Amino acid sequence: MTDPFEDLLAANRRFAETFALSGFDGVAHRGVAVVTCMDSRIDPLGMLGLQPGDAKIFRNPGGRVTQAALEALVLGVHLLNVKRILVVPHTRCAMASSSLEELRERVSRSAGQDASWQTFGVVEDQEAALEDDVRTVRAHPLIPESVEVGGFLYDVDSGLLDRRV
């Protein structure tokens, strides 16, 4: 039986041959944290001209500021040199273009079982959600006012960021 991960493990061995981050301290050297979507069209470091070690990246469906994202941001600010936070949803996002019912139906069909109980972070109004997420980060008692927080929309077709908040 072939290992379904062998191609990735082989790629990892090639990667490790020139691995240059050994001993890295793990802080965000450019002081940046990004909350963005898990969408594979997004290269969080590349879109900002950053390199590994420059930023902390938190990804989830829709790029929303969830409780887990807030926890990561607080740790980033106080322990990992984060001074600037970007909240970055994107165009043509499934979470912003599908209803909860549609997603549940699609997952139910794919899974072959009922998924009507599953919650998904559907975004009905992407602009309002982005404003709310930025406001949530700014209002967090453990994120000081000295930390810059911005809301941006990433265009998956052009690669450009547009500051919205």
XYZ file of N, CA, C and O in Angstrom:
660
model
N 0.840 -1.181 0.000
C 0.000 0.000 0.000
C 0.888 1.250 0.000
O 1.801 1.375 0.796
N 0.604 2.138 -0.895
C 1.370 3.367 -1.020
C 0.925 4.389 0.027
O -0.264 4.549 0.274
N 1.879 5.057 0.622
C 1.582 6.098 1.602
C 0.981 7.298 0.875
O 1.622 7.878 -0.006
N -0.243 7.724 1.222
C -0.878 8.846 0.533
C -0.167 10.181 0.777
O -0.468 11.176 0.122
N 0.780 10.208 1.667
C 1.524 11.424 1.978
C 2.945 11.401 1.424
O 3.721 12.330 1.652
N 3.326 10.360 0.707
C 4.705 10.204 0.260
C 5.174 11.362 -0.610
O 6.307 11.812 -0.480
N 4.328 11.861 -1.505
C 4.742 12.990 -2.341
C 5.088 14.211 -1.490
O 6.063 14.915 -1.751
N 4.313 14.423 -0.445
C 4.568 15.560 0.431
C 5.798 15.330 1.294
O 6.583 16.262 1.532
N 5.986 14.117 1.756
C 7.190 13.807 2.536
C 8.448 13.930 1.681
O 9.482 14.416 2.154
N 8.369 13.520 0.414
C 9.513 13.676 -0.497
C 9.818 15.151 -0.706
O 10.987 15.567 -0.697
N 8.774 15.941 -0.880
C 8.972 17.391 -1.038
C 9.581 17.980 0.225
O 10.441 18.865 0.161
N 9.166 17.488 1.382
C 9.718 17.971 2.633
C 11.195 17.639 2.761
O 11.991 18.457 3.226
N 11.576 16.451 2.330
C 13.006 16.089 2.386
C 13.827 17.033 1.503
O 14.919 17.468 1.901
N 13.313 17.379 0.323
C 14.015 18.339 -0.552
C 14.080 19.711 0.119
O 15.102 20.389 0.078
N 12.995 20.121 0.746
C 12.936 21.392 1.458
C 13.984 21.431 2.572
O 14.698 22.419 2.748
N 14.083 20.352 3.323
C 14.994 20.285 4.459
C 16.461 20.355 4.043
O 17.310 20.777 4.827
N 16.759 19.979 2.795
C 18.152 20.023 2.314
C 18.727 21.428 2.332
O 19.927 21.608 2.507
N 17.881 22.442 2.157
C 18.354 23.833 2.161
C 17.682 24.656 3.258
O 17.648 25.880 3.189
N 17.151 23.984 4.275
C 16.437 24.658 5.356
C 17.362 25.626 6.078
O 18.436 25.260 6.535
N 16.919 26.891 6.176
C 17.781 27.927 6.743
C 17.213 28.569 8.006
O 17.763 29.558 8.491
N 16.123 28.044 8.536
C 15.507 28.674 9.708
C 15.815 27.948 11.013
O 15.199 28.224 12.037
N 16.788 27.057 11.002
C 17.157 26.336 12.206
C 17.595 27.324 13.285
O 18.370 28.237 13.034
N 17.063 27.132 14.479
C 17.432 28.003 15.590
C 16.685 29.319 15.606
O 16.933 30.160 16.462
N 15.768 29.526 14.681
C 14.997 30.765 14.606
C 14.251 30.989 15.913
O 13.771 30.048 16.533
N 14.115 32.232 16.311
C 13.515 32.555 17.603
C 11.993 32.553 17.603
O 11.383 32.581 18.658
N 11.322 32.554 16.465
C 9.873 32.442 16.404
C 9.085 33.720 16.584
O 7.857 33.683 16.572
N 9.737 34.852 16.758
C 8.999 36.109 16.859
C 8.722 36.656 15.458
O 9.345 36.245 14.482
N 7.786 37.600 15.382
C 7.454 38.244 14.108
C 8.440 39.388 13.875
O 8.274 40.473 14.409
N 9.468 39.136 13.108
C 10.545 40.110 12.945
C 10.121 41.419 12.310
O 10.757 42.450 12.542
N 9.053 41.415 11.526
C 8.533 42.667 10.957
C 7.358 43.192 11.776
O 6.739 44.184 11.404
N 7.059 42.517 12.885
C 6.014 42.997 13.782
C 4.602 42.879 13.231
O 3.721 43.628 13.635
N 4.380 41.945 12.327
C 3.103 41.837 11.623
C 2.366 40.556 12.012
O 2.980 39.502 12.161
N 1.044 40.680 12.149
C 0.160 39.519 12.269
C -0.936 39.685 11.222
O -1.415 40.794 10.984
N -1.315 38.580 10.606
C -2.358 38.589 9.580
C -3.410 37.554 9.943
O -3.082 36.403 10.205
N -4.667 37.986 9.948
C -5.794 37.068 10.060
C -6.415 37.028 8.675
O -6.836 38.062 8.145
N -6.426 35.861 8.060
C -6.963 35.738 6.710
C -7.637 34.390 6.529
O -7.653 33.558 7.429
N -8.169 34.199 5.348
C -8.911 32.985 5.031
C -7.964 31.831 4.732
O -6.803 32.020 4.356
N -8.494 30.620 4.838
C -7.735 29.415 4.520
C -7.636 29.175 3.018
O -6.977 28.238 2.583
N -8.260 30.019 2.217
C -8.294 29.858 0.761
C -6.885 29.706 0.192
O -5.989 30.496 0.494
N -6.687 28.699 -0.639
C -5.357 28.400 -1.181
C -4.883 29.418 -2.215
O -3.724 29.389 -2.615
N -5.746 30.340 -2.622
C -5.320 31.399 -3.544
C -4.586 32.517 -2.824
O -4.043 33.420 -3.463
N -4.545 32.468 -1.505
C -3.921 33.530 -0.714
C -2.545 33.090 -0.242
O -2.403 32.061 0.407
N -1.541 33.888 -0.566
C -0.176 33.702 -0.076
C 0.083 34.859 0.893
O 0.525 35.932 0.472
N -0.224 34.687 2.182
C -0.155 35.812 3.118
C 1.199 36.516 3.173
O 1.245 37.738 3.258
N 2.274 35.768 3.139
C 3.593 36.404 3.177
C 3.894 37.089 1.851
O 4.318 38.249 1.814
N 3.689 36.385 0.765
C 3.999 36.929 -0.550
C 3.228 38.189 -0.877
O 3.778 39.140 -1.440
N 1.952 38.247 -0.503
C 1.136 39.407 -0.859
C 1.585 40.670 -0.133
O 1.253 41.778 -0.545
N 2.367 40.509 0.929
C 2.854 41.654 1.701
C 4.360 41.857 1.564
O 4.934 42.692 2.258
N 4.984 41.091 0.695
C 6.422 41.220 0.521
C 7.210 40.743 1.724
O 8.311 41.232 1.985
N 6.667 39.780 2.449
C 7.306 39.272 3.658
C 7.930 37.908 3.411
O 7.628 37.235 2.433
N 8.762 37.500 4.339
C 9.466 36.224 4.289
C 9.125 35.421 5.546
O 8.683 35.989 6.545
N 9.387 34.112 5.546
C 9.198 33.348 6.780
C 9.952 34.009 7.932
O 11.093 34.438 7.790
N 9.274 34.125 9.058
C 9.868 34.768 10.228
C 9.454 36.210 10.396
O 9.648 36.804 11.449
N 8.848 36.804 9.364
C 8.450 38.210 9.439
C 7.120 38.420 10.140
O 6.868 39.491 10.686
N 6.219 37.424 10.072
C 4.845 37.639 10.523
C 4.257 36.393 11.158
O 4.718 35.278 10.930
N 3.212 36.613 11.912
C 2.375 35.546 12.449
C 1.126 35.496 11.588
O 0.523 36.525 11.302
N 0.735 34.299 11.159
C -0.402 34.125 10.264
C -1.449 33.258 10.945
O -1.134 32.182 11.461
N -2.694 33.721 10.940
C -3.806 32.935 11.462
C -4.833 32.810 10.341
O -5.293 33.815 9.809
N -5.167 31.570 9.986
C -6.084 31.338 8.873
C -7.296 30.539 9.324
O -7.159 29.602 10.114
N -8.442 30.916 8.797
C -9.676 30.177 9.045
C -10.663 30.480 7.918
O -10.441 31.414 7.140
N -11.738 29.696 7.795
C -12.706 29.973 6.738
C -13.290 31.384 6.866
O -13.785 31.758 7.926
N -13.174 32.165 5.822
C -13.704 33.524 5.830
C -12.769 34.572 6.376
O -13.025 35.767 6.266
N -11.664 34.162 7.000
C -10.714 35.132 7.550
C -11.296 35.956 8.680
O -10.915 37.104 8.882
N -12.182 35.373 9.449
C -12.862 36.093 10.529
C -12.012 36.130 11.799
O -11.199 35.253 12.052
N -12.249 37.153 12.610
C -11.599 37.268 13.908
C -12.458 36.492 14.903
O -13.405 37.007 15.470
N -12.122 35.227 15.067
C -12.797 34.334 16.003
C -12.129 34.445 17.371
O -11.099 35.117 17.521
N -12.680 33.734 18.346
C -12.044 33.701 19.666
C -10.636 33.129 19.575
O -9.715 33.616 20.223
N -10.455 32.111 18.750
C -9.117 31.527 18.589
C -8.171 32.532 17.943
O -6.999 32.629 18.320
N -8.664 33.305 16.980
C -7.830 34.325 16.345
C -7.442 35.395 17.362
O -6.281 35.840 17.400
N -8.395 35.809 18.189
C -8.083 36.806 19.222
C -7.023 36.294 20.186
O -6.113 37.029 20.572
N -7.135 35.031 20.560
C -6.135 34.438 21.446
C -4.751 34.498 20.798
O -3.764 34.877 21.439
N -4.681 34.150 19.523
C -3.409 34.199 18.799
C -2.876 35.628 18.720
O -1.670 35.860 18.885
N -3.763 36.590 18.493
C -3.320 37.987 18.396
C -2.806 38.508 19.730
O -1.785 39.210 19.773
N -3.469 38.171 20.803
C -3.002 38.601 22.131
C -1.618 38.022 22.406
O -0.710 38.736 22.847
N -1.443 36.739 22.136
C -0.123 36.129 22.327
C 0.910 36.782 21.413
O 2.042 37.046 21.831
N 0.521 37.047 20.174
C 1.437 37.687 19.241
C 1.884 39.055 19.710
O 3.067 39.407 19.646
N 0.940 39.841 20.215
C 1.250 41.198 20.687
C 2.166 41.163 21.905
O 3.139 41.916 21.986
N 1.875 40.281 22.849
C 2.615 40.313 24.110
C 3.856 39.430 24.159
O 4.754 39.688 24.961
N 3.929 38.434 23.293
C 5.066 37.518 23.361
C 5.880 37.416 22.072
O 6.998 36.897 22.101
N 5.319 37.893 20.959
C 5.950 37.593 19.668
C 6.186 38.815 18.786
O 6.280 38.694 17.568
N 6.259 39.992 19.394
C 6.667 41.217 18.697
C 5.646 41.781 17.719
O 5.988 42.595 16.857
N 4.384 41.410 17.790
C 3.382 41.938 16.859
C 3.029 43.375 17.225
O 2.648 43.657 18.364
N 3.160 44.260 16.242
C 2.853 45.690 16.407
C 1.779 46.148 15.427
O 1.206 47.220 15.583
N 1.559 45.358 14.358
C 0.565 45.685 13.333
C -0.249 44.436 13.024
O 0.319 43.357 12.844
N -1.562 44.612 12.962
C -2.475 43.502 12.681
C -3.284 43.828 11.439
O -3.906 44.893 11.366
N -3.269 42.911 10.491
C -4.082 43.045 9.292
C -5.169 41.972 9.319
O -4.868 40.794 9.500
N -6.413 42.381 9.150
C -7.531 41.460 8.998
C -7.859 41.467 7.512
O -8.148 42.520 6.939
N -7.775 40.276 6.870
C -7.806 40.231 5.406
C -8.739 39.133 4.865
O -8.304 38.025 4.567
N -10.042 39.446 4.714
C -10.892 38.545 3.946
C -10.597 38.751 2.454
O -9.739 39.574 2.105
N -11.300 38.035 1.591
C -10.969 38.136 0.162
C -12.208 38.064 -0.730
O -13.284 37.655 -0.290
N -12.021 38.470 -1.956
C -13.089 38.402 -2.940
C -13.376 36.945 -3.291
O -12.535 36.066 -3.103
N -14.566 36.705 -3.794
C -15.004 35.374 -4.240
C -14.826 34.305 -3.161
O -14.466 33.177 -3.450
N -15.078 34.684 -1.921
C -14.960 33.751 -0.795
C -16.236 32.929 -0.676
O -17.343 33.481 -0.682
N -16.091 31.629 -0.542
C -17.246 30.744 -0.391
C -18.049 31.084 0.853
O -19.271 30.929 0.871
N -17.388 31.560 1.888
C -18.083 31.884 3.131
C -18.931 33.151 2.983
O -19.846 33.379 3.765
N -18.616 33.987 1.998
C -19.364 35.223 1.777
C -20.307 35.122 0.583
O -21.063 36.044 0.322
N -20.251 34.017 -0.135
C -21.093 33.894 -1.330
C -22.063 32.720 -1.242
O -22.780 32.443 -2.193
N -22.083 32.045 -0.113
C -22.999 30.921 0.095
C -23.788 31.170 1.376
O -23.276 31.762 2.326
N -25.026 30.681 1.390
C -25.806 30.760 2.620
C -25.438 29.572 3.504
O -24.848 28.588 3.038
N -25.807 29.662 4.759
C -25.554 28.561 5.687
C -26.253 27.296 5.186
O -25.666 26.209 5.212
N -27.461 27.448 4.701
C -28.207 26.296 4.195
C -27.501 25.669 3.001
O -27.416 24.441 2.892
N -26.998 26.500 2.094
C -26.278 25.973 0.927
C -25.041 25.190 1.344
O -24.776 24.106 0.814
N -24.270 25.739 2.271
C -23.066 25.040 2.727
C -23.420 23.727 3.427
O -22.770 22.708 3.190
N -24.434 23.758 4.242
C -24.851 22.531 4.919
C -25.306 21.473 3.913
O -24.984 20.295 4.065
N -26.029 21.901 2.886
C -26.480 20.961 1.851
C -25.296 20.379 1.087
O -25.243 19.167 0.846
N -24.354 21.215 0.711
C -23.176 20.744 -0.027
C -22.350 19.767 0.801
O -21.898 18.737 0.305
N -22.138 20.110 2.067
C -21.366 19.221 2.949
C -22.135 17.928 3.187
O -21.539 16.837 3.182
N -23.439 18.017 3.370
C -24.253 16.811 3.565
C -24.119 15.872 2.378
O -23.938 14.658 2.550
N -24.211 16.416 1.159
C -24.066 15.595 -0.042
C -22.681 14.963 -0.109
O -22.539 13.770 -0.386
N -21.656 15.751 0.144
C -20.284 15.248 0.069
C -20.014 14.199 1.145
O -19.359 13.194 0.882
N -20.525 14.436 2.357
C -20.273 13.532 3.482
C -21.166 12.298 3.454
O -20.865 11.303 4.112
N -22.266 12.394 2.723
C -23.202 11.280 2.716
C -23.962 11.143 4.021
O -24.466 10.069 4.345
N -24.012 12.227 4.765
C -24.769 12.236 6.022
C -25.208 13.656 6.339
O -24.692 14.613 5.767
N -26.128 13.775 7.243
C -26.705 15.062 7.597
C -25.669 15.974 8.257
O -25.000 15.580 9.205
N -25.547 17.180 7.726
C -24.637 18.175 8.304
C -25.413 19.419 8.733
O -24.825 20.482 8.919
N -26.730 19.279 8.908
C -27.559 20.439 9.251
C -27.234 21.013 10.628
O -27.582 22.155 10.925
N -26.561 20.251 11.444
C -26.182 20.691 12.790
C -24.868 21.475 12.799
O -24.553 22.167 13.758
N -24.074 21.349 11.722
C -22.735 21.957 11.687
C -22.839 23.467 11.491
O -23.549 23.938 10.623
N -22.109 24.201 12.304
C -22.058 25.651 12.117
C -20.910 25.984 11.189
O -19.869 25.312 11.187
N -21.122 26.980 10.369
C -20.081 27.497 9.482
C -20.119 29.005 9.628
O -21.175 29.587 9.833
N -18.987 29.636 9.505
C -18.896 31.083 9.672
C -19.324 31.850 8.433
O -18.536 32.592 7.852
N -20.567 31.664 8.026
C -21.081 32.354 6.842
C -21.062 33.857 7.073
O -21.406 34.347 8.147
N -20.659 34.594 6.053
C -20.556 36.042 6.122
C -21.605 36.637 5.185
O -21.470 36.557 3.970
N -22.647 37.221 5.773
C -23.711 37.779 4.954
C -23.318 39.114 4.341
O -23.694 39.416 3.213
N -22.567 39.931 5.079
C -22.138 41.246 4.600
C -20.643 41.367 4.907
O -20.259 41.633 6.048
N -19.824 41.161 3.893
C -18.378 41.115 4.104
C -17.828 42.431 4.637
O -16.948 42.439 5.498
N -18.328 43.557 4.144
C -17.856 44.869 4.617
C -18.192 45.061 6.097
O -17.338 45.478 6.884
N -19.428 44.755 6.470
C -19.850 44.910 7.867
C -19.069 43.960 8.767
O -18.668 44.331 9.879
N -18.844 42.732 8.291
C -18.081 41.759 9.085
C -16.653 42.239 9.295
O -16.099 42.114 10.394
N -16.042 42.806 8.262
C -14.671 43.303 8.378
C -14.609 44.457 9.375
O -13.715 44.505 10.226
N -15.547 45.377 9.284
C -15.590 46.490 10.237
C -15.754 45.967 11.660
O -15.082 46.438 12.583
N -16.643 44.980 11.840
C -16.864 44.398 13.157
C -15.607 43.696 13.671
O -15.241 43.835 14.842
N -14.925 42.963 12.796
C -13.716 42.248 13.212
C -12.614 43.220 13.636
O -11.943 43.001 14.653
N -12.430 44.287 12.886
C -11.408 45.279 13.247
C -11.777 45.943 14.569
O -10.930 46.113 15.456
N -13.040 46.283 14.724
C -13.514 46.890 15.971
C -13.292 45.931 17.151
O -12.860 46.344 18.225
N -13.531 44.643 16.929
C -13.342 43.627 17.985
C -11.879 43.562 18.416
O -11.577 43.502 19.610
N -10.965 43.583 17.455
C -9.536 43.548 17.788
C -9.148 44.812 18.546
O -8.481 44.748 19.592
N -9.568 45.950 18.038
C -9.207 47.223 18.687
C -9.759 47.326 20.101
O -9.155 47.970 20.959
N -10.912 46.719 20.340
C -11.560 46.831 21.650
C -11.068 45.803 22.664
O -11.407 45.900 23.849
N -10.273 44.835 22.223
C -9.846 43.789 23.151
C -8.990 44.392 24.260
O -8.033 45.123 23.982
N -9.303 44.101 25.518
C -8.567 44.724 26.621
C -7.089 44.353 26.686
O -6.305 45.080 27.304
N -6.682 43.271 26.042
C -5.281 42.866 26.082
C -4.509 43.255 24.822
O -3.349 42.887 24.670
N -5.147 43.999 23.940
C -4.452 44.517 22.756
C -4.393 46.032 22.909
O -5.405 46.723 22.792
N -3.213 46.572 23.207
C -3.092 47.999 23.488
C -3.356 48.878 22.263
O -3.220 48.439 21.116
N -3.739 50.119 22.522
C -4.019 51.079 21.451
C -2.803 51.339 20.583
O -2.930 51.770 19.434
N -1.620 51.073 21.089
C -0.399 51.306 20.309
C -0.267 50.327 19.137
O 0.507 50.571 18.211
N -1.027 49.232 19.163
C -0.990 48.266 18.067
C -1.877 48.778 16.942
O -3.052 49.096 17.158
N -1.317 48.877 15.748
C -2.081 49.327 14.577
C -2.903 48.167 14.048
O -2.390 47.061 13.885
N -4.179 48.422 13.767
C -5.086 47.398 13.259
C -5.761 47.929 12.009
O -6.316 49.033 12.021
N -5.708 47.159 10.939
C -6.356 47.575 9.698
C -7.147 46.447 9.080
O -6.818 45.268 9.249
N -8.191 46.815 8.360
C -9.015 45.854 7.644
C -8.829 46.030 6.150
O -8.947 47.142 5.631
N -8.552 44.949 5.457
C -8.228 44.981 4.030
C -9.012 43.900 3.305
O -9.302 42.853 3.875
N -9.321 44.133 2.031
C -9.934 43.103 1.200
C -8.917 42.704 0.145
O -8.389 43.558 -0.568
N -8.628 41.407 0.073
C -7.678 40.882 -0.901
C -8.434 40.431 -2.138
O -9.401 39.674 -2.039
N -7.998 40.896 -3.291
C -8.612 40.506 -4.560
C -7.868 39.295 -5.103
O -6.696 39.399 -5.487
N -8.546 38.141 -5.133
C -7.890 36.907 -5.568
C -7.599 36.889 -7.064
O -6.847 36.032 -7.537
N -8.168 37.823 -7.816
C -7.911 37.873 -9.259
C -6.785 38.830 -9.630
O -6.122 38.618 -10.635
N -6.558 39.854 -8.827
C -5.480 40.808 -9.143
C -4.294 40.708 -8.195
O -3.214 41.191 -8.501
N -4.504 40.126 -7.003
C -3.444 40.067 -6.000
C -3.313 41.332 -5.180
O -2.415 41.431 -4.341
N -4.207 42.279 -5.382
C -4.102 43.572 -4.686
C -4.913 43.591 -3.399
O -5.984 42.986 -3.298
N -4.384 44.323 -2.417
C -5.081 44.589 -1.177
C -5.733 45.963 -1.266
O -5.121 46.910 -1.789
N -6.928 46.083 -0.719
C -7.627 47.360 -0.678
C -7.973 47.638 0.780
O -8.700 46.855 1.400
N -7.424 48.712 1.322
C -7.728 49.035 2.733
C -9.170 49.493 2.831
O -9.578 50.421 2.146
N -9.923 48.860 3.706
C -11.334 49.178 3.883
C -11.601 49.797 5.249
O -12.544 50.546 5.409
N -10.803 49.429 6.248
C -10.997 49.941 7.613
C -9.641 50.333 8.164
O -8.670 49.603 8.022
